[in-house]
mmCIF file with all atom_site columns, C-alpha atoms and ligand atoms in Angstrom:
data_model
loop_
_atom_site.group_PDB
_atom_site.id
_atom_site.type_symbol
_atom_site.label_atom_id
_atom_site.label_alt_id
_atom_site.label_comp_id
_atom_site.label_asym_id
_atom_site.label_entity_id
_atom_site.label_seq_id
_atom_site.pdbx_PDB_ins_code
_atom_site.Cartn_x
_atom_site.Cartn_y
_atom_site.Cartn_z
_atom_site.occupancy
_atom_site.B_iso_or_equiv
_atom_site.pdbx_formal_charge
_atom_site.auth_seq_id
_atom_site.auth_comp_id
_atom_site.auth_asym_id
_atom_site.auth_atom_id
_atom_site.pdbx_PDB_model_num
ATOM   1   C  CA  . UNK A 1 1   ? 0.000   0.000  0.000   1.00 0.00 ? 18  UNK A CA  1
ATOM   2   C  CA  . UNK A 1 2   ? 1.088   3.551  -0.545  1.00 0.00 ? 19  UNK A CA  1
ATOM   3   C  CA  . UNK A 1 3   ? 0.200   6.987  0.744   1.00 0.00 ? 20  UNK A CA  1
ATOM   4   C  CA  . UNK A 1 4   ? -0.387  9.204  -2.266  1.00 0.00 ? 21  UNK A CA  1
ATOM   5   C  CA  . UNK A 1 5   ? 0.058   12.927 -2.665  1.00 0.00 ? 22  UNK A CA  1
ATOM   6   C  CA  . UNK A 1 6   ? -3.117  15.001 -2.359  1.00 0.00 ? 23  UNK A CA  1
ATOM   7   C  CA  . UNK A 1 7   ? -3.607  17.534 -5.131  1.00 0.00 ? 24  UNK A CA  1
ATOM   8   C  CA  . UNK A 1 8   ? -4.291  21.155 -4.168  1.00 0.00 ? 25  UNK A CA  1
ATOM   9   C  CA  . UNK A 1 9   ? -7.351  22.987 -5.381  1.00 0.00 ? 26  UNK A CA  1
ATOM   10  C  CA  . UNK A 1 10  ? -5.748  24.747 -8.350  1.00 0.00 ? 27  UNK A CA  1
ATOM   11  C  CA  . UNK A 1 11  ? -4.778  21.439 -9.972  1.00 0.00 ? 28  UNK A CA  1
ATOM   12  C  CA  . UNK A 1 12  ? -6.752  21.118 -13.241 1.00 0.00 ? 29  UNK A CA  1
ATOM   13  C  CA  . UNK A 1 13  ? -7.420  17.401 -12.671 1.00 0.00 ? 30  UNK A CA  1
ATOM   14  C  CA  . UNK A 1 14  ? -9.819  18.382 -9.882  1.00 0.00 ? 31  UNK A CA  1
ATOM   15  C  CA  . UNK A 1 15  ? -11.975 20.098 -12.504 1.00 0.00 ? 32  UNK A CA  1
ATOM   16  C  CA  . UNK A 1 16  ? -12.334 17.098 -14.809 1.00 0.00 ? 33  UNK A CA  1
ATOM   17  C  CA  . UNK A 1 17  ? -15.303 14.787 -14.906 1.00 0.00 ? 34  UNK A CA  1
ATOM   18  C  CA  . UNK A 1 18  ? -14.046 11.349 -13.878 1.00 0.00 ? 35  UNK A CA  1
ATOM   19  C  CA  . UNK A 1 19  ? -14.443 8.206  -15.967 1.00 0.00 ? 36  UNK A CA  1
ATOM   20  C  CA  . UNK A 1 20  ? -16.724 5.310  -15.041 1.00 0.00 ? 37  UNK A CA  1
ATOM   21  C  CA  . UNK A 1 21  ? -15.089 2.112  -13.848 1.00 0.00 ? 38  UNK A CA  1
ATOM   22  C  CA  . UNK A 1 22  ? -16.060 -0.591 -16.315 1.00 0.00 ? 39  UNK A CA  1
ATOM   23  C  CA  . UNK A 1 23  ? -14.303 -3.523 -14.692 1.00 0.00 ? 40  UNK A CA  1
ATOM   24  C  CA  . UNK A 1 24  ? -12.956 -4.199 -11.199 1.00 0.00 ? 41  UNK A CA  1
ATOM   25  C  CA  . UNK A 1 25  ? -9.358  -5.100 -11.939 1.00 0.00 ? 42  UNK A CA  1
ATOM   26  C  CA  . UNK A 1 26  ? -6.387  -5.630 -9.586  1.00 0.00 ? 43  UNK A CA  1
ATOM   27  C  CA  . UNK A 1 27  ? -5.332  -2.112 -10.479 1.00 0.00 ? 44  UNK A CA  1
ATOM   28  C  CA  . UNK A 1 28  ? -8.662  -0.740 -9.207  1.00 0.00 ? 45  UNK A CA  1
ATOM   29  C  CA  . UNK A 1 29  ? -8.414  -2.801 -6.015  1.00 0.00 ? 46  UNK A CA  1
ATOM   30  C  CA  . UNK A 1 30  ? -4.896  -1.506 -5.395  1.00 0.00 ? 47  UNK A CA  1
ATOM   31  C  CA  . UNK A 1 31  ? -6.031  2.048  -6.037  1.00 0.00 ? 48  UNK A CA  1
ATOM   32  C  CA  . UNK A 1 32  ? -8.814  1.576  -3.469  1.00 0.00 ? 49  UNK A CA  1
ATOM   33  C  CA  . UNK A 1 33  ? -6.289  0.297  -0.896  1.00 0.00 ? 50  UNK A CA  1
ATOM   34  C  CA  . UNK A 1 34  ? -3.941  3.221  -1.536  1.00 0.00 ? 51  UNK A CA  1
ATOM   35  C  CA  . UNK A 1 35  ? -6.841  5.652  -1.224  1.00 0.00 ? 52  UNK A CA  1
ATOM   36  C  CA  . UNK A 1 36  ? -7.852  4.138  2.127   1.00 0.00 ? 53  UNK A CA  1
ATOM   37  C  CA  . UNK A 1 37  ? -4.308  4.488  3.408   1.00 0.00 ? 54  UNK A CA  1
ATOM   38  C  CA  . UNK A 1 38  ? -3.986  8.032  2.088   1.00 0.00 ? 55  UNK A CA  1
ATOM   39  C  CA  . UNK A 1 39  ? -7.269  9.038  3.693   1.00 0.00 ? 56  UNK A CA  1
ATOM   40  C  CA  . UNK A 1 40  ? -6.377  7.501  7.024   1.00 0.00 ? 57  UNK A CA  1
ATOM   41  C  CA  . UNK A 1 41  ? -2.944  9.144  7.045   1.00 0.00 ? 58  UNK A CA  1
ATOM   42  C  CA  . UNK A 1 42  ? -4.555  12.537 6.387   1.00 0.00 ? 59  UNK A CA  1
ATOM   43  C  CA  . UNK A 1 43  ? -7.380  11.922 8.870   1.00 0.00 ? 60  UNK A CA  1
ATOM   44  C  CA  . UNK A 1 44  ? -9.992  12.542 6.237   1.00 0.00 ? 61  UNK A CA  1
ATOM   45  C  CA  . UNK A 1 45  ? -13.573 11.306 6.347   1.00 0.00 ? 62  UNK A CA  1
ATOM   46  C  CA  . UNK A 1 46  ? -13.708 10.807 2.596   1.00 0.00 ? 63  UNK A CA  1
ATOM   47  C  CA  . UNK A 1 47  ? -11.479 10.795 -0.454  1.00 0.00 ? 64  UNK A CA  1
ATOM   48  C  CA  . UNK A 1 48  ? -12.221 10.784 -4.178  1.00 0.00 ? 65  UNK A CA  1
ATOM   49  C  CA  . UNK A 1 49  ? -9.737  9.515  -6.798  1.00 0.00 ? 66  UNK A CA  1
ATOM   50  C  CA  . UNK A 1 50  ? -9.293  12.918 -8.544  1.00 0.00 ? 67  UNK A CA  1
ATOM   51  C  CA  . UNK A 1 51  ? -7.849  14.229 -5.262  1.00 0.00 ? 68  UNK A CA  1
ATOM   52  C  CA  . UNK A 1 52  ? -4.857  11.963 -5.791  1.00 0.00 ? 69  UNK A CA  1
ATOM   53  C  CA  . UNK A 1 53  ? -4.697  12.769 -9.487  1.00 0.00 ? 70  UNK A CA  1
ATOM   54  C  CA  . UNK A 1 54  ? -6.699  9.860  -10.908 1.00 0.00 ? 71  UNK A CA  1
ATOM   55  C  CA  . UNK A 1 55  ? -9.744  10.685 -12.958 1.00 0.00 ? 72  UNK A CA  1
ATOM   56  C  CA  . UNK A 1 56  ? -11.819 7.604  -12.114 1.00 0.00 ? 73  UNK A CA  1
ATOM   57  C  CA  . UNK A 1 57  ? -15.165 7.266  -10.355 1.00 0.00 ? 74  UNK A CA  1
ATOM   58  C  CA  . UNK A 1 58  ? -14.040 5.802  -7.053  1.00 0.00 ? 75  UNK A CA  1
ATOM   59  C  CA  . UNK A 1 59  ? -14.478 7.147  -3.539  1.00 0.00 ? 76  UNK A CA  1
ATOM   60  C  CA  . UNK A 1 60  ? -13.582 5.930  -0.057  1.00 0.00 ? 77  UNK A CA  1
ATOM   61  C  CA  . UNK A 1 61  ? -15.531 7.082  2.958   1.00 0.00 ? 78  UNK A CA  1
ATOM   62  C  CA  . UNK A 1 62  ? -15.392 6.717  6.712   1.00 0.00 ? 79  UNK A CA  1
ATOM   63  C  CA  . UNK A 1 63  ? -17.512 9.319  8.446   1.00 0.00 ? 80  UNK A CA  1
ATOM   64  C  CA  . UNK A 1 64  ? -17.106 7.466  11.741  1.00 0.00 ? 81  UNK A CA  1
ATOM   65  C  CA  . UNK A 1 65  ? -13.606 8.337  12.875  1.00 0.00 ? 82  UNK A CA  1
ATOM   66  C  CA  . UNK A 1 66  ? -13.903 6.049  15.880  1.00 0.00 ? 83  UNK A CA  1
ATOM   67  C  CA  . UNK A 1 67  ? -13.534 2.914  13.775  1.00 0.00 ? 84  UNK A CA  1
ATOM   68  C  CA  . UNK A 1 68  ? -11.260 1.762  10.989  1.00 0.00 ? 85  UNK A CA  1
ATOM   69  C  CA  . UNK A 1 69  ? -14.059 0.641  8.688   1.00 0.00 ? 86  UNK A CA  1
ATOM   70  C  CA  . UNK A 1 70  ? -13.619 2.242  5.305   1.00 0.00 ? 87  UNK A CA  1
ATOM   71  C  CA  . UNK A 1 71  ? -16.116 1.821  2.531   1.00 0.00 ? 88  UNK A CA  1
ATOM   72  C  CA  . UNK A 1 72  ? -15.111 1.859  -1.093  1.00 0.00 ? 89  UNK A CA  1
ATOM   73  C  CA  . UNK A 1 73  ? -17.714 2.866  -3.644  1.00 0.00 ? 90  UNK A CA  1
ATOM   74  C  CA  . UNK A 1 74  ? -17.240 2.554  -7.382  1.00 0.00 ? 91  UNK A CA  1
ATOM   75  C  CA  . UNK A 1 75  ? -19.349 4.598  -9.797  1.00 0.00 ? 92  UNK A CA  1
ATOM   76  C  CA  . UNK A 1 76  ? -21.354 6.131  -6.931  1.00 0.00 ? 93  UNK A CA  1
ATOM   77  C  CA  . UNK A 1 77  ? -24.273 8.354  -7.697  1.00 0.00 ? 94  UNK A CA  1
ATOM   78  C  CA  . UNK A 1 78  ? -26.891 10.241 -5.759  1.00 0.00 ? 95  UNK A CA  1
ATOM   79  C  CA  . UNK A 1 79  ? -30.310 8.887  -6.672  1.00 0.00 ? 96  UNK A CA  1
ATOM   80  C  CA  . UNK A 1 80  ? -32.505 10.959 -4.336  1.00 0.00 ? 97  UNK A CA  1
ATOM   81  C  CA  . UNK A 1 81  ? -32.017 14.111 -2.287  1.00 0.00 ? 98  UNK A CA  1
ATOM   82  C  CA  . UNK A 1 82  ? -34.190 15.570 0.424   1.00 0.00 ? 99  UNK A CA  1
ATOM   83  C  CA  . UNK A 1 83  ? -35.682 18.966 -0.127  1.00 0.00 ? 100 UNK A CA  1
ATOM   84  C  CA  . UNK A 1 84  ? -34.588 19.825 3.403   1.00 0.00 ? 101 UNK A CA  1
ATOM   85  C  CA  . UNK A 1 85  ? -31.109 21.366 3.552   1.00 0.00 ? 102 UNK A CA  1
ATOM   86  C  CA  . UNK A 1 86  ? -28.564 21.612 6.336   1.00 0.00 ? 103 UNK A CA  1
ATOM   87  C  CA  . UNK A 1 87  ? -25.595 23.974 6.695   1.00 0.00 ? 104 UNK A CA  1
ATOM   88  C  CA  . UNK A 1 88  ? -22.502 22.677 8.417   1.00 0.00 ? 105 UNK A CA  1
ATOM   89  C  CA  . UNK A 1 89  ? -18.772 23.219 8.520   1.00 0.00 ? 106 UNK A CA  1
ATOM   90  C  CA  . UNK A 1 90  ? -16.876 21.265 5.918   1.00 0.00 ? 107 UNK A CA  1
ATOM   91  C  CA  . UNK A 1 91  ? -13.226 20.796 5.044   1.00 0.00 ? 108 UNK A CA  1
ATOM   92  C  CA  . UNK A 1 92  ? -11.465 19.252 2.074   1.00 0.00 ? 109 UNK A CA  1
ATOM   93  C  CA  . UNK A 1 93  ? -7.970  17.776 1.850   1.00 0.00 ? 110 UNK A CA  1
ATOM   94  C  CA  . UNK A 1 94  ? -7.446  19.850 -1.334  1.00 0.00 ? 111 UNK A CA  1
ATOM   95  C  CA  . UNK A 1 95  ? -7.910  23.035 0.767   1.00 0.00 ? 112 UNK A CA  1
ATOM   96  C  CA  . UNK A 1 96  ? -5.684  22.537 3.827   1.00 0.00 ? 113 UNK A CA  1
ATOM   97  C  CA  . UNK A 1 97  ? -6.791  24.391 6.973   1.00 0.00 ? 114 UNK A CA  1
ATOM   98  C  CA  . UNK A 1 98  ? -9.856  25.872 5.307   1.00 0.00 ? 115 UNK A CA  1
ATOM   99  C  CA  . UNK A 1 99  ? -13.265 25.151 6.822   1.00 0.00 ? 116 UNK A CA  1
ATOM   100 C  CA  . UNK A 1 100 ? -16.383 26.503 5.195   1.00 0.00 ? 117 UNK A CA  1
ATOM   101 C  CA  . UNK A 1 101 ? -20.042 26.489 6.049   1.00 0.00 ? 118 UNK A CA  1
ATOM   102 C  CA  . UNK A 1 102 ? -21.659 24.565 3.185   1.00 0.00 ? 119 UNK A CA  1
ATOM   103 C  CA  . UNK A 1 103 ? -25.356 24.045 2.578   1.00 0.00 ? 120 UNK A CA  1
ATOM   104 C  CA  . UNK A 1 104 ? -26.300 20.567 1.377   1.00 0.00 ? 121 UNK A CA  1
ATOM   105 C  CA  . UNK A 1 105 ? -29.274 18.224 1.265   1.00 0.00 ? 122 UNK A CA  1
ATOM   106 C  CA  . UNK A 1 106 ? -29.906 16.796 4.719   1.00 0.00 ? 123 UNK A CA  1
ATOM   107 C  CA  . UNK A 1 107 ? -30.642 13.279 3.460   1.00 0.00 ? 124 UNK A CA  1
ATOM   108 C  CA  . UNK A 1 108 ? -29.634 11.439 0.321   1.00 0.00 ? 125 UNK A CA  1
ATOM   109 C  CA  . UNK A 1 109 ? -30.009 8.053  -1.261  1.00 0.00 ? 126 UNK A CA  1
ATOM   110 C  CA  . UNK A 1 110 ? -26.925 6.856  -3.117  1.00 0.00 ? 127 UNK A CA  1
ATOM   111 C  CA  . UNK A 1 111 ? -26.062 3.830  -5.204  1.00 0.00 ? 128 UNK A CA  1
ATOM   112 C  CA  . UNK A 1 112 ? -22.727 2.336  -6.108  1.00 0.00 ? 129 UNK A CA  1
ATOM   113 C  CA  . UNK A 1 113 ? -20.718 -0.837 -6.465  1.00 0.00 ? 130 UNK A CA  1
ATOM   114 C  CA  . UNK A 1 114 ? -18.502 -2.317 -3.772  1.00 0.00 ? 131 UNK A CA  1
ATOM   115 C  CA  . UNK A 1 115 ? -14.978 -3.635 -4.435  1.00 0.00 ? 132 UNK A CA  1
ATOM   116 C  CA  . UNK A 1 116 ? -16.355 -7.189 -4.711  1.00 0.00 ? 133 UNK A CA  1
ATOM   117 C  CA  . UNK A 1 117 ? -18.783 -6.145 -7.443  1.00 0.00 ? 134 UNK A CA  1
ATOM   118 C  CA  . UNK A 1 118 ? -21.861 -6.082 -5.215  1.00 0.00 ? 135 UNK A CA  1
ATOM   119 C  CA  . UNK A 1 119 ? -24.285 -3.255 -5.957  1.00 0.00 ? 136 UNK A CA  1
ATOM   120 C  CA  . UNK A 1 120 ? -25.435 -1.318 -2.897  1.00 0.00 ? 137 UNK A CA  1
ATOM   121 C  CA  . UNK A 1 121 ? -27.897 1.381  -2.013  1.00 0.00 ? 138 UNK A CA  1
ATOM   122 C  CA  . UNK A 1 122 ? -27.221 3.700  0.926   1.00 0.00 ? 139 UNK A CA  1
ATOM   123 C  CA  . UNK A 1 123 ? -29.744 5.828  2.763   1.00 0.00 ? 140 UNK A CA  1
ATOM   124 C  CA  . UNK A 1 124 ? -27.748 8.518  4.473   1.00 0.00 ? 141 UNK A CA  1
ATOM   125 C  CA  . UNK A 1 125 ? -28.332 11.522 6.664   1.00 0.00 ? 142 UNK A CA  1
ATOM   126 C  CA  . UNK A 1 126 ? -26.174 13.917 8.655   1.00 0.00 ? 143 UNK A CA  1
ATOM   127 C  CA  . UNK A 1 127 ? -22.428 13.550 8.193   1.00 0.00 ? 144 UNK A CA  1
ATOM   128 C  CA  . UNK A 1 128 ? -22.615 10.495 5.926   1.00 0.00 ? 145 UNK A CA  1
ATOM   129 C  CA  . UNK A 1 129 ? -25.011 12.303 3.569   1.00 0.00 ? 146 UNK A CA  1
ATOM   130 C  CA  . UNK A 1 130 ? -22.644 15.275 3.532   1.00 0.00 ? 147 UNK A CA  1
ATOM   131 C  CA  . UNK A 1 131 ? -19.554 13.157 2.825   1.00 0.00 ? 148 UNK A CA  1
ATOM   132 C  CA  . UNK A 1 132 ? -21.292 11.328 -0.035  1.00 0.00 ? 149 UNK A CA  1
ATOM   133 C  CA  . UNK A 1 133 ? -22.369 14.607 -1.642  1.00 0.00 ? 150 UNK A CA  1
ATOM   134 C  CA  . UNK A 1 134 ? -18.898 16.103 -1.200  1.00 0.00 ? 151 UNK A CA  1
ATOM   135 C  CA  . UNK A 1 135 ? -17.034 13.111 -2.681  1.00 0.00 ? 152 UNK A CA  1
ATOM   136 C  CA  . UNK A 1 136 ? -19.441 12.617 -5.587  1.00 0.00 ? 153 UNK A CA  1
ATOM   137 C  CA  . UNK A 1 137 ? -19.049 16.340 -6.347  1.00 0.00 ? 154 UNK A CA  1
ATOM   138 C  CA  . UNK A 1 138 ? -15.307 15.657 -6.755  1.00 0.00 ? 155 UNK A CA  1
ATOM   139 C  CA  . UNK A 1 139 ? -16.067 13.033 -9.428  1.00 0.00 ? 156 UNK A CA  1
ATOM   140 C  CA  . UNK A 1 140 ? -17.935 15.716 -11.348 1.00 0.00 ? 157 UNK A CA  1
ATOM   141 C  CA  . UNK A 1 141 ? -15.189 18.326 -11.011 1.00 0.00 ? 158 UNK A CA  1
ATOM   142 C  CA  . UNK A 1 142 ? -17.067 20.313 -8.350  1.00 0.00 ? 159 UNK A CA  1
ATOM   143 C  CA  . UNK A 1 143 ? -15.261 21.729 -5.290  1.00 0.00 ? 160 UNK A CA  1
ATOM   144 C  CA  . UNK A 1 144 ? -16.527 23.174 -2.003  1.00 0.00 ? 161 UNK A CA  1
ATOM   145 C  CA  . UNK A 1 145 ? -15.858 26.748 -3.095  1.00 0.00 ? 162 UNK A CA  1
ATOM   146 C  CA  . UNK A 1 146 ? -18.369 26.236 -5.922  1.00 0.00 ? 163 UNK A CA  1
ATOM   147 C  CA  . UNK A 1 147 ? -21.036 25.730 -3.252  1.00 0.00 ? 164 UNK A CA  1
ATOM   148 C  CA  . UNK A 1 148 ? -20.471 29.230 -1.816  1.00 0.00 ? 165 UNK A CA  1
ATOM   149 C  CA  . UNK A 1 149 ? -22.244 32.366 -2.879  1.00 0.00 ? 166 UNK A CA  1
ATOM   150 C  CA  . UNK A 1 150 ? -20.350 35.343 -4.275  1.00 0.00 ? 167 UNK A CA  1
ATOM   151 C  CA  . UNK A 1 151 ? -19.925 37.111 -0.911  1.00 0.00 ? 168 UNK A CA  1
ATOM   152 C  CA  . UNK A 1 152 ? -18.816 33.996 0.947   1.00 0.00 ? 169 UNK A CA  1
ATOM   153 C  CA  . UNK A 1 153 ? -16.213 33.411 -1.719  1.00 0.00 ? 170 UNK A CA  1
ATOM   154 C  CA  . UNK A 1 154 ? -15.072 37.029 -1.649  1.00 0.00 ? 171 UNK A CA  1
ATOM   155 C  CA  . UNK A 1 155 ? -14.498 36.785 2.117   1.00 0.00 ? 172 UNK A CA  1
ATOM   156 C  CA  . UNK A 1 156 ? -12.087 33.858 1.757   1.00 0.00 ? 173 UNK A CA  1
ATOM   157 C  CA  . UNK A 1 157 ? -10.121 35.194 -1.235  1.00 0.00 ? 174 UNK A CA  1
ATOM   158 C  CA  . UNK A 1 158 ? -6.973  35.804 0.863   1.00 0.00 ? 175 UNK A CA  1
ATOM   159 C  CA  . UNK A 1 159 ? -6.972  32.311 2.375   1.00 0.00 ? 176 UNK A CA  1
ATOM   160 C  CA  . UNK A 1 160 ? -7.388  30.809 -1.093  1.00 0.00 ? 177 UNK A CA  1
ATOM   161 C  CA  . UNK A 1 161 ? -4.326  32.646 -2.376  1.00 0.00 ? 178 UNK A CA  1
ATOM   162 C  CA  . UNK A 1 162 ? -2.234  31.007 0.358   1.00 0.00 ? 179 UNK A CA  1
ATOM   163 C  CA  . UNK A 1 163 ? -3.107  27.447 -0.679  1.00 0.00 ? 180 UNK A CA  1
HETATM 164 ZN ZN1 . LIG B 2 .   ? -12.861 17.273 -0.930  1.00 0.00 ? 213 LIG B ZN1 1
#
């Protein structure tokens, strides 16, 4: 396993739309392992492949920092979102030391494929719902700053220049 370098927010790869995973190969399984290790090392609650420079639809999540259970999801997508929204503080490994109040759907339903090929459906709320939305945004080239309004973004312009 290997800890991989996390790309910073100006890296153009973070703006690309990632490719679907057609087949679960050894390469994909190794990538998932490396992503788990990279996320754990950086104490993240989620990581998407573009963050380590790979434009593929794979995310790892662990919103429960008290355990070492990581979930890998291939080709994840949000299939339902609640109309009810929730604003909470959110960070991103691509924006070190920056925490922003981001408004997101309070509950989501997501689908994806596990490493063993099994298809799963997740009903999530609270932090898990937030992490899923955040990581799936990464697969579509969307970053947390895109979720801010003009004034919120203007207020953090100096911090952004330092990253
Ligand atoms: Zn992120």
